[in-house]
Coordinates of C-alpha atoms (C1' of nucleotides) in Angstrom, one line a residue:
Chain A
M216 CA -26.0 5.5 5.3
F217 CA -24.5 5.5 1.8
V218 CA -24.0 8.7 0.0
L219 CA -24.4 8.3 -3.8
C220 CA -22.7 11.4 -5.2
M221 CA -19.6 12.6 -3.5
E222 CA -17.9 14.6 -6.1
N223 CA -16.6 17.9 -4.8
T224 CA -17.7 17.1 -1.3
D225 CA -15.5 15.8 1.4
N226 CA -16.8 15.6 5.0
N227 CA -20.1 14.1 4.0
F228 CA -21.0 11.7 6.7
E229 CA -24.6 11.2 7.7
S230 CA -24.3 10.1 11.3
S231 CA -26.7 11.4 13.9
S232 CA -23.9 12.9 16.1
D233 CA -21.5 15.7 15.2
T234 CA -18.7 14.1 17.3
R235 CA -19.3 10.8 15.6
N236 CA -18.9 12.5 12.2
R237 CA -15.7 14.3 13.2
L238 CA -14.3 11.0 14.5
L239 CA -15.0 9.3 11.2
Y240 CA -13.4 12.1 9.2
A241 CA -10.3 12.3 11.4
A242 CA -9.9 8.5 11.4
E243 CA -10.1 8.4 7.6
K244 CA -7.5 11.0 7.2
L245 CA -5.1 9.4 9.6
F246 CA -5.7 5.8 8.7
C247 CA -5.0 6.6 5.0
Q248 CA -1.8 8.5 5.9
R249 CA -0.3 6.2 8.5
G250 CA -2.2 3.0 8.3
F251 CA -4.2 1.2 11.0
E252 CA -1.3 0.2 13.2
G253 CA 0.4 3.6 12.7
T254 CA -2.6 5.5 14.0
S255 CA -3.5 5.6 17.7
V256 CA -7.0 6.2 19.1
R257 CA -5.3 9.2 20.8
D258 CA -4.3 10.6 17.4
I259 CA -7.8 10.3 16.1
T260 CA -9.5 11.9 19.1
A261 CA -6.9 14.7 19.1
E262 CA -7.5 15.4 15.4
A263 CA -11.3 15.3 15.9
G264 CA -11.0 17.6 18.9
C265 CA -12.7 15.3 21.4
N266 CA -12.0 13.0 24.2
I267 CA -10.1 9.7 24.1
A268 CA -13.1 7.7 25.3
A269 CA -15.3 8.8 22.4
V270 CA -14.0 6.2 19.9
N271 CA -15.0 3.4 22.3
Y272 CA -18.3 5.1 23.1
Y273 CA -19.4 5.5 19.5
F274 CA -17.8 2.5 17.8
G275 CA -16.9 0.0 20.5
S276 CA -13.3 -0.3 19.4
K277 CA -10.7 1.1 17.1
E278 CA -11.1 -1.9 14.8
K279 CA -14.9 -1.5 14.5
L280 CA -14.4 2.1 13.6
Y281 CA -12.0 1.1 10.9
E282 CA -14.3 -1.6 9.5
E283 CA -17.3 0.8 9.4
L284 CA -15.3 3.4 7.6
F285 CA -13.9 0.9 5.1
H286 CA -17.3 -0.6 4.2
M287 CA -18.9 2.8 4.0
R288 CA -16.3 4.3 1.6
L289 CA -16.1 1.2 -0.5
S290 CA -19.8 1.2 -1.0
E291 CA -19.8 4.9 -1.9
K292 CA -17.0 4.5 -4.5
I293 CA -18.6 1.5 -6.1
Q294 CA -22.1 3.0 -6.2
G295 CA -20.7 6.1 -7.8
H296 CA -18.9 4.1 -10.5
M297 CA -21.9 2.0 -11.1
K298 CA -24.0 5.1 -11.7
T299 CA -21.4 6.4 -14.1
I300 CA -21.4 3.2 -16.1
E301 CA -25.2 3.2 -16.4
Q302 CA -25.3 6.8 -17.6
V303 CA -22.6 6.3 -20.2
C304 CA -23.8 3.0 -21.5
A305 CA -27.3 4.3 -21.9
R306 CA -26.1 6.8 -24.5
P307 CA -26.4 5.1 -27.9
D308 CA -23.3 6.9 -29.3
A309 CA -21.1 6.2 -26.3
T310 CA -17.5 5.2 -27.0
L311 CA -15.0 3.3 -25.0
E312 CA -13.1 6.6 -24.4
D313 CA -16.2 8.2 -23.0
L314 CA -16.6 5.5 -20.4
L315 CA -12.9 5.5 -19.4
R316 CA -12.9 9.3 -19.2
E317 CA -16.0 9.5 -16.9
L318 CA -14.6 6.8 -14.6
V319 CA -11.1 8.4 -14.4
R320 CA -11.8 12.1 -14.2
P321 CA -13.4 12.3 -10.7
T322 CA -10.7 10.0 -9.3
M323 CA -7.9 12.2 -10.8
E324 CA -9.5 15.4 -9.6
S325 CA -9.8 13.9 -6.1
A326 CA -6.2 12.7 -6.2
L327 CA -5.0 16.3 -6.8
R328 CA -7.1 17.6 -4.0
G329 CA -6.2 14.6 -1.8
D330 CA -9.8 14.2 -0.7
T331 CA -12.2 11.4 -0.3
W332 CA -11.9 9.3 -3.4
S333 CA -8.1 9.1 -3.3
R334 CA -8.4 8.1 0.4
V335 CA -10.8 5.3 -0.6
V336 CA -8.2 4.0 -3.1
R337 CA -5.5 4.2 -0.4
F338 CA -7.8 2.2 1.9
L339 CA -8.3 -0.4 -0.7
V340 CA -4.6 -0.8 -1.4
R341 CA -3.8 -1.0 2.3
E342 CA -6.4 -3.8 2.6
A343 CA -4.9 -5.6 -0.3
L344 CA -1.5 -5.4 1.2
H345 CA -2.8 -6.9 4.4
H346 CA -4.3 -9.8 2.5
R347 CA -7.8 -9.0 3.9
F348 CA -9.5 -9.5 0.6
G349 CA -11.3 -12.8 0.3
R350 CA -11.9 -12.8 4.0
D351 CA -14.3 -9.9 4.1
K352 CA -17.5 -11.1 2.5
I353 CA -19.1 -7.6 2.2
A354 CA -16.1 -6.1 0.4
E355 CA -15.7 -9.2 -1.8
E356 CA -19.3 -9.1 -3.0
L357 CA -19.2 -5.3 -3.7
I358 CA -16.0 -5.5 -5.7
D359 CA -17.3 -8.6 -7.6
K360 CA -20.5 -6.8 -8.5
F361 CA -18.6 -3.7 -9.8
F362 CA -16.1 -5.7 -11.8
E363 CA -18.9 -7.7 -13.4
R364 CA -20.7 -4.6 -14.4
L365 CA -17.5 -3.0 -15.8
A366 CA -16.7 -6.2 -17.7
A367 CA -20.2 -6.1 -19.3
A368 CA -19.7 -2.4 -20.2
F369 CA -16.4 -3.2 -21.9
R370 CA -18.0 -6.0 -23.9
Q371 CA -20.9 -3.6 -24.9
L372 CA -18.5 -0.9 -26.1
L373 CA -16.0 -3.4 -27.6
P374 CA -18.0 -5.9 -29.6
G375 CA -16.2 -9.2 -29.9
L376 CA -14.3 -8.9 -26.6
E377 CA -14.2 -12.4 -25.0
K378 CA -15.4 -12.9 -21.5
R379 CA -12.1 -13.8 -19.9
A380 CA -10.4 -11.0 -21.9
A381 CA -12.9 -8.6 -20.4
W382 CA -12.0 -9.6 -16.9
R383 CA -8.3 -9.1 -17.7
A384 CA -9.2 -5.7 -19.1
V385 CA -11.0 -4.7 -15.9
L386 CA -7.9 -5.5 -13.8
T387 CA -5.6 -3.8 -16.3
F388 CA -7.8 -0.6 -16.3
E389 CA -8.0 -0.5 -12.6
S390 CA -4.3 -0.6 -12.3
L391 CA -3.9 2.4 -14.6
V392 CA -6.4 4.4 -12.5
M393 CA -4.9 3.6 -9.1
H394 CA -1.3 4.3 -10.0
P395 CA -1.3 8.1 -10.0
I396 CA -3.1 8.2 -6.7
L397 CA -0.6 5.8 -5.0
F398 CA 2.5 7.4 -6.5
F399 CA 1.4 11.0 -6.5
E400 CA 4.8 12.2 -5.2
M401 CA 6.6 10.3 -7.9
Y402 CA 4.4 11.8 -10.6
D403 CA 5.3 15.3 -9.4
L404 CA 8.9 14.4 -9.5
V405 CA 8.9 12.9 -13.0
L406 CA 6.3 15.1 -14.6
P407 CA 6.7 18.5 -12.9
G408 CA 3.7 20.7 -13.4
F409 CA 1.5 17.8 -14.6
T410 CA -2.3 18.5 -14.7
V411 CA -5.4 16.5 -14.2
K412 CA -6.1 16.7 -17.9
E413 CA -2.7 15.4 -18.9
I414 CA -2.9 12.4 -16.6
T415 CA -6.6 11.7 -17.4
E416 CA -6.0 11.8 -21.2
Q417 CA -3.0 9.6 -20.8
I418 CA -5.0 7.0 -19.0
V419 CA -7.9 7.3 -21.4
R420 CA -5.6 7.0 -24.4
V421 CA -3.4 4.2 -23.1
G422 CA -6.5 2.4 -21.6
A423 CA -8.4 2.5 -24.8
A424 CA -5.5 1.3 -26.9
G425 CA -4.7 -1.4 -24.4
L426 CA -8.3 -2.6 -24.2
R427 CA -8.7 -2.6 -28.0
S428 CA -5.5 -4.8 -28.2
C429 CA -7.4 -7.3 -26.0
L430 CA -9.6 -8.1 -29.0
K431 CA -6.8 -9.7 -30.9
G432 CA -6.8 -12.8 -28.6
T433 CA -4.1 -14.2 -26.4
A434 CA -1.6 -15.3 -29.0
E435 CA 1.5 -13.1 -28.8
Chain B
M607 CA 26.4 -5.4 -0.4
F608 CA 24.3 -5.5 -3.5
V609 CA 23.4 -8.7 -5.3
L610 CA 23.1 -8.3 -9.1
C611 CA 21.2 -11.3 -10.2
M612 CA 18.5 -12.5 -7.8
E613 CA 16.2 -14.5 -10.0
N614 CA 15.2 -17.9 -8.6
T615 CA 17.0 -17.1 -5.4
D616 CA 15.5 -15.9 -2.2
N617 CA 17.4 -15.7 1.0
N618 CA 20.5 -14.2 -0.7
F619 CA 21.9 -11.8 1.9
E620 CA 25.6 -11.4 2.1
S621 CA 26.1 -10.3 5.7
S622 CA 29.0 -11.7 7.7
S623 CA 26.7 -13.2 10.4
D624 CA 24.1 -15.9 10.1
T625 CA 21.9 -14.4 12.7
R626 CA 22.1 -11.1 10.9
N627 CA 21.0 -12.8 7.7
R628 CA 18.1 -14.5 9.4
L629 CA 17.0 -11.2 10.9
L630 CA 17.0 -9.5 7.5
Y631 CA 15.0 -12.3 5.9
A632 CA 12.5 -12.4 8.7
A633 CA 12.1 -8.7 8.9
E634 CA 11.5 -8.4 5.1
K635 CA 8.8 -11.0 5.2
L636 CA 7.0 -9.4 8.1
F637 CA 7.4 -5.8 7.1
C638 CA 5.9 -6.6 3.7
Q639 CA 3.0 -8.5 5.2
R640 CA 2.1 -6.2 8.1
G641 CA 4.0 -2.9 7.5
F642 CA 6.6 -1.2 9.7
E643 CA 4.2 -0.2 12.6
G644 CA 2.4 -3.6 12.4
T645 CA 5.6 -5.6 13.0
S646 CA 7.2 -5.7 16.4
V647 CA 10.9 -6.4 17.1
R648 CA 9.6 -9.4 19.0
D649 CA 7.8 -10.7 15.9
I650 CA 11.0 -10.4 13.9
T651 CA 13.3 -12.1 16.4
A652 CA 10.7 -14.9 16.9
E653 CA 10.5 -15.5 13.2
A654 CA 14.3 -15.5 12.9
G655 CA 14.6 -17.8 15.9
C656 CA 16.9 -15.6 17.9
N657 CA 16.8 -13.2 20.9
I658 CA 15.0 -9.9 21.2
A659 CA 18.2 -8.0 21.7
A660 CA 19.7 -9.1 18.4
V661 CA 18.0 -6.4 16.3
N662 CA 19.5 -3.7 18.4
Y663 CA 22.9 -5.4 18.5
Y664 CA 23.2 -5.8 14.7
F665 CA 21.3 -2.8 13.4
G666 CA 21.0 -0.2 16.2
S667 CA 17.3 0.1 16.0
K668 CA 14.2 -1.3 14.3
E669 CA 14.1 1.8 12.1
K670 CA 17.7 1.4 10.9
L671 CA 17.0 -2.3 10.1
Y672 CA 14.1 -1.2 7.9
E673 CA 16.1 1.4 6.1
E674 CA 19.0 -0.9 5.4
L675 CA 16.5 -3.5 4.0
F676 CA 14.7 -1.0 1.9
H677 CA 17.8 0.5 0.2
M678 CA 19.3 -2.9 -0.3
R679 CA 16.3 -4.3 -2.1
L680 CA 15.6 -1.2 -4.1
S681 CA 19.2 -1.2 -5.4
E682 CA 18.9 -4.9 -6.3
K683 CA 15.6 -4.4 -8.2
I684 CA 16.8 -1.5 -10.1
Q685 CA 20.2 -2.9 -11.0
G686 CA 18.5 -6.0 -12.3
H687 CA 16.2 -4.0 -14.4
M688 CA 19.1 -1.8 -15.7
K689 CA 20.9 -5.0 -16.8
T690 CA 17.8 -6.2 -18.6
I691 CA 17.4 -3.0 -20.5
E692 CA 21.1 -3.0 -21.6
Q693 CA 20.9 -6.5 -22.8
V694 CA 17.7 -6.0 -24.8
C695 CA 18.6 -2.6 -26.3
A696 CA 22.0 -4.0 -27.4
R697 CA 20.2 -6.4 -29.8
P698 CA 19.7 -4.7 -33.2
D699 CA 16.4 -6.5 -33.8
A700 CA 14.9 -5.8 -30.4
T701 CA 11.2 -4.8 -30.3
L702 CA 9.2 -2.9 -27.7
E703 CA 7.5 -6.2 -26.8
D704 CA 10.8 -7.9 -26.2
L705 CA 11.8 -5.2 -23.6
L706 CA 8.4 -5.3 -21.9
R707 CA 8.4 -9.0 -21.7
E708 CA 11.9 -9.2 -20.2
L709 CA 11.1 -6.6 -17.6
V710 CA 7.7 -8.2 -16.7
R711 CA 8.4 -11.9 -16.6
P712 CA 10.8 -12.2 -13.6
T713 CA 8.4 -10.0 -11.6
M714 CA 5.4 -12.1 -12.4
E715 CA 7.2 -15.3 -11.7
S716 CA 8.3 -13.8 -8.4
A717 CA 4.7 -12.8 -7.6
L718 CA 3.5 -16.3 -8.0
R719 CA 6.2 -17.6 -5.7
G720 CA 5.7 -14.7 -3.3
D721 CA 9.5 -14.2 -3.1
T722 CA 11.9 -11.3 -3.1
W723 CA 10.9 -9.2 -6.1
S724 CA 7.3 -9.1 -5.1
R725 CA 8.3 -8.1 -1.6
V726 CA 10.4 -5.2 -3.0
V727 CA 7.3 -4.0 -4.8
R728 CA 5.3 -4.2 -1.6
F729 CA 8.0 -2.3 0.1
L730 CA 7.8 0.5 -2.6
V731 CA 4.1 0.7 -2.3
R732 CA 4.2 1.0 1.4
E733 CA 6.8 3.7 1.1
A734 CA 4.6 5.5 -1.4
L735 CA 1.5 5.3 0.9
H736 CA 3.6 6.8 3.7
H737 CA 4.7 9.7 1.6
R738 CA 8.3 8.9 2.2
F739 CA 9.3 9.5 -1.4
G740 CA 11.0 12.8 -1.9
R741 CA 12.4 12.7 1.6
D742 CA 14.7 9.7 1.0
K743 CA 17.5 11.0 -1.3
I744 CA 19.1 7.6 -1.9
A745 CA 15.8 6.1 -3.1
E746 CA 14.9 9.1 -5.1
E747 CA 18.2 9.1 -7.0
L748 CA 18.0 5.3 -7.7
I749 CA 14.5 5.6 -9.1
D750 CA 15.3 8.6 -11.1
K751 CA 18.2 6.9 -12.7
F752 CA 16.2 3.9 -13.6
F753 CA 13.3 5.9 -15.0
E754 CA 15.6 7.9 -17.1
R755 CA 17.2 4.8 -18.6
L756 CA 13.7 3.2 -19.3
A757 CA 12.5 6.4 -20.9
A758 CA 15.6 6.4 -23.2
A759 CA 14.9 2.7 -24.1
F760 CA 11.3 3.5 -25.0
R761 CA 12.5 6.3 -27.2
Q762 CA 15.0 4.0 -28.9
L763 CA 12.4 1.3 -29.6
L764 CA 9.6 3.8 -30.4
P765 CA 11.2 6.3 -32.8
G766 CA 9.3 9.6 -32.7
L767 CA 8.3 9.4 -29.0
E768 CA 8.5 12.8 -27.4
K769 CA 10.5 13.3 -24.2
R770 CA 7.6 14.1 -21.9
A771 CA 5.5 11.4 -23.5
A772 CA 8.3 8.9 -22.7
W773 CA 8.1 9.9 -19.1
R774 CA 4.4 9.4 -19.0
A775 CA 4.9 6.0 -20.7
V776 CA 7.4 5.0 -18.0
L777 CA 4.8 5.7 -15.2
T778 CA 2.1 4.0 -17.1
F779 CA 4.1 0.9 -17.7
E780 CA 5.2 0.7 -14.0
S781 CA 1.5 0.8 -13.0
L782 CA 0.8 -2.2 -15.2
V783 CA 3.7 -4.2 -13.7
M784 CA 2.9 -3.5 -10.1
H785 CA -0.7 -4.3 -10.2
P786 CA -0.6 -8.1 -10.3
I787 CA 1.7 -8.2 -7.3
L788 CA -0.5 -5.9 -5.2
F789 CA -3.8 -7.6 -6.1
F790 CA -2.6 -11.1 -6.4
E791 CA -5.6 -12.4 -4.3
M792 CA -8.0 -10.5 -6.6
Y793 CA -6.5 -12.0 -9.7
D794 CA -7.1 -15.5 -8.2
L795 CA -10.7 -14.5 -7.5
V796 CA -11.4 -12.9 -10.9
L797 CA -9.3 -15.1 -13.2
P798 CA -9.3 -18.5 -11.5
G799 CA -6.5 -20.7 -12.7
F800 CA -4.5 -17.8 -14.3
T801 CA -0.9 -18.5 -15.3
V802 CA 2.2 -16.4 -15.3
K803 CA 2.1 -16.5 -19.1
E804 CA -1.5 -15.2 -19.3
I805 CA -0.8 -12.2 -17.1
T806 CA 2.6 -11.5 -18.6
E807 CA 1.3 -11.5 -22.2
Q808 CA -1.6 -9.4 -21.1
I809 CA 0.8 -6.8 -19.7
V810 CA 3.1 -7.0 -22.7
R811 CA 0.2 -6.6 -25.2
V812 CA -1.6 -3.8 -23.3
G813 CA 1.6 -2.1 -22.5
A814 CA 2.9 -2.2 -26.1
A815 CA -0.5 -1.0 -27.5
G816 CA -0.7 1.7 -24.9
L817 CA 2.9 2.9 -25.4
R818 CA 2.4 3.1 -29.2
S819 CA -0.7 5.2 -28.6
C820 CA 1.6 7.7 -26.9
L821 CA 3.1 8.5 -30.3
K822 CA -0.1 10.2 -31.5
G823 CA 0.4 13.2 -29.2
T824 CA -1.6 14.5 -26.4
A825 CA -4.6 15.8 -28.3
E826 CA -7.7 13.8 -27.4
Chain C
dG236 C1' 27.6 -13.0 20.3
dT237 C1' 23.9 -14.3 22.7
dC238 C1' 21.1 -14.3 26.5
dT239 C1' 17.7 -12.6 30.7
dA240 C1' 15.7 -9.0 33.0
dT241 C1' 13.9 -4.7 33.2
dA242 C1' 13.4 0.2 32.5
dG243 C1' 10.4 3.6 30.5
dC244 C1' 6.9 4.5 27.5
dC245 C1' 2.6 4.4 25.0
dA246 C1' -1.2 1.7 23.5
dG247 C1' -6.5 0.4 23.8
dA248 C1' -10.1 0.0 26.8
dT249 C1' -13.1 1.1 30.7
dA250 C1' -15.1 2.7 35.2
dG251 C1' -17.4 6.3 37.0
dA252 C1' -18.1 11.5 37.9
dC253 C1' -20.7 15.1 35.9
Chain D
dG977 C1' -22.7 12.5 25.8
dT978 C1' -18.5 13.9 27.4
dC979 C1' -15.0 14.0 30.5
dT980 C1' -10.8 12.4 33.9
dA981 C1' -8.4 8.8 35.8
dT982 C1' -6.6 4.5 35.6
dC983 C1' -6.0 -0.5 34.5
dT984 C1' -3.5 -3.7 31.9
dG985 C1' -0.5 -5.1 28.5
dG986 C1' 2.8 -4.7 24.6
dC987 C1' 6.2 -2.0 22.8
dT988 C1' 11.5 -0.5 22.0
dA989 C1' 15.7 -0.2 23.8
dT990 C1' 19.4 -1.2 27.0
dA991 C1' 22.2 -2.9 31.0
dG992 C1' 24.8 -6.5 32.3
dA993 C1' 25.5 -11.8 33.1
dC994 C1' 27.6 -15.5 30.6

DNA sequence: GTCTATAGCCAGATAGAC
DNA sequence: GTCTATCTGGCTATAGAC
């Protein structure tokens, strides 16, 4: 069910049925653009080029389709990030900048293409705005696991980083990564002609400096 | 129409009618929680304790109510921030940390209370997710003005900061400020017992270190 | 200004033909 | 598996009584 590596791919669902795959793909596109309530089953089936009844046939309801999509994409995103962390942290000469860059780059490239990874982020933010975190046990555990691994990686690459400071660092870093995806239009307005490299290096530079400043303790 | 200082106040609308005010307040609360499509006129009038027809009587349509609310709150937020920047930059001994702290603190306090400022941010994020930026000229001009002023302030407090680097710094800083409001529930999960001071100082520290790192140029 | 009643529409879900 | 047809209900907006 879960696809480990999804860079440079897009419509990579593994369902048994073609129609089912097209429904998942169409639903993801529309949910991320217009939200759950803003998307009708009719919109989804039209985009997928199949009949209105198909959503209920394959998923039972519009809501179950959404949930399956959300858990699937969240798992993919987190498993991809986990793999990246393992790979970078296994290198004896790895720096904090290396880790940040490897985590940020695929996300930024995806944001420019508007494909899967950026959709997953939009999914997550929509969920957060709807206050669904903390109620969904599957999502909560996945995010918790990932944050714990990332905090450990930060402490490995930044010796002396306290435990609570590492957790703050995780949240801070995530905010830097998400922002360009959410405010893509604004970036284009303010930084006309910006490139993936410019944004990626900005996040790596600011993230590394910011994270290093967390070593100094909480005193202002 | 626009209220300049809204700290520690909440239901501070200035319409002529009481019912109109209650509608604005109820609509803001529900739109921010469930989004435009997820909120019905029935929900709003029920929350405001008045009749279904009131929305159309006072605003013409559900959509016009939303737009009025959005422009009003965006103006308030930006005018408040502009005032803060003027005040801090007028002080001859002002530091970068001073400015960041003054910009961040009211937002964080508001996030904890869940009142107006945090709602404005949720509004903005929803708008961004719906790709409405770039179409709404009023919002675009307001944001542009604010970003320009903030970039100038950064260049004043960080001598040597290049123009484009200042624009990147503005976007980076905004991402740090917005995050705790969007992922409030996650903060509670990851940093149990966190305080406004802890988060504020984290953002000020990381923001200042990150912004200073922008002085070094774009070379990695 | 505030209400009730309702028009007109579109939503999600399902029954049943093929 | 895929389709058409349809049920049921909620939605926005409005007409018109008070």
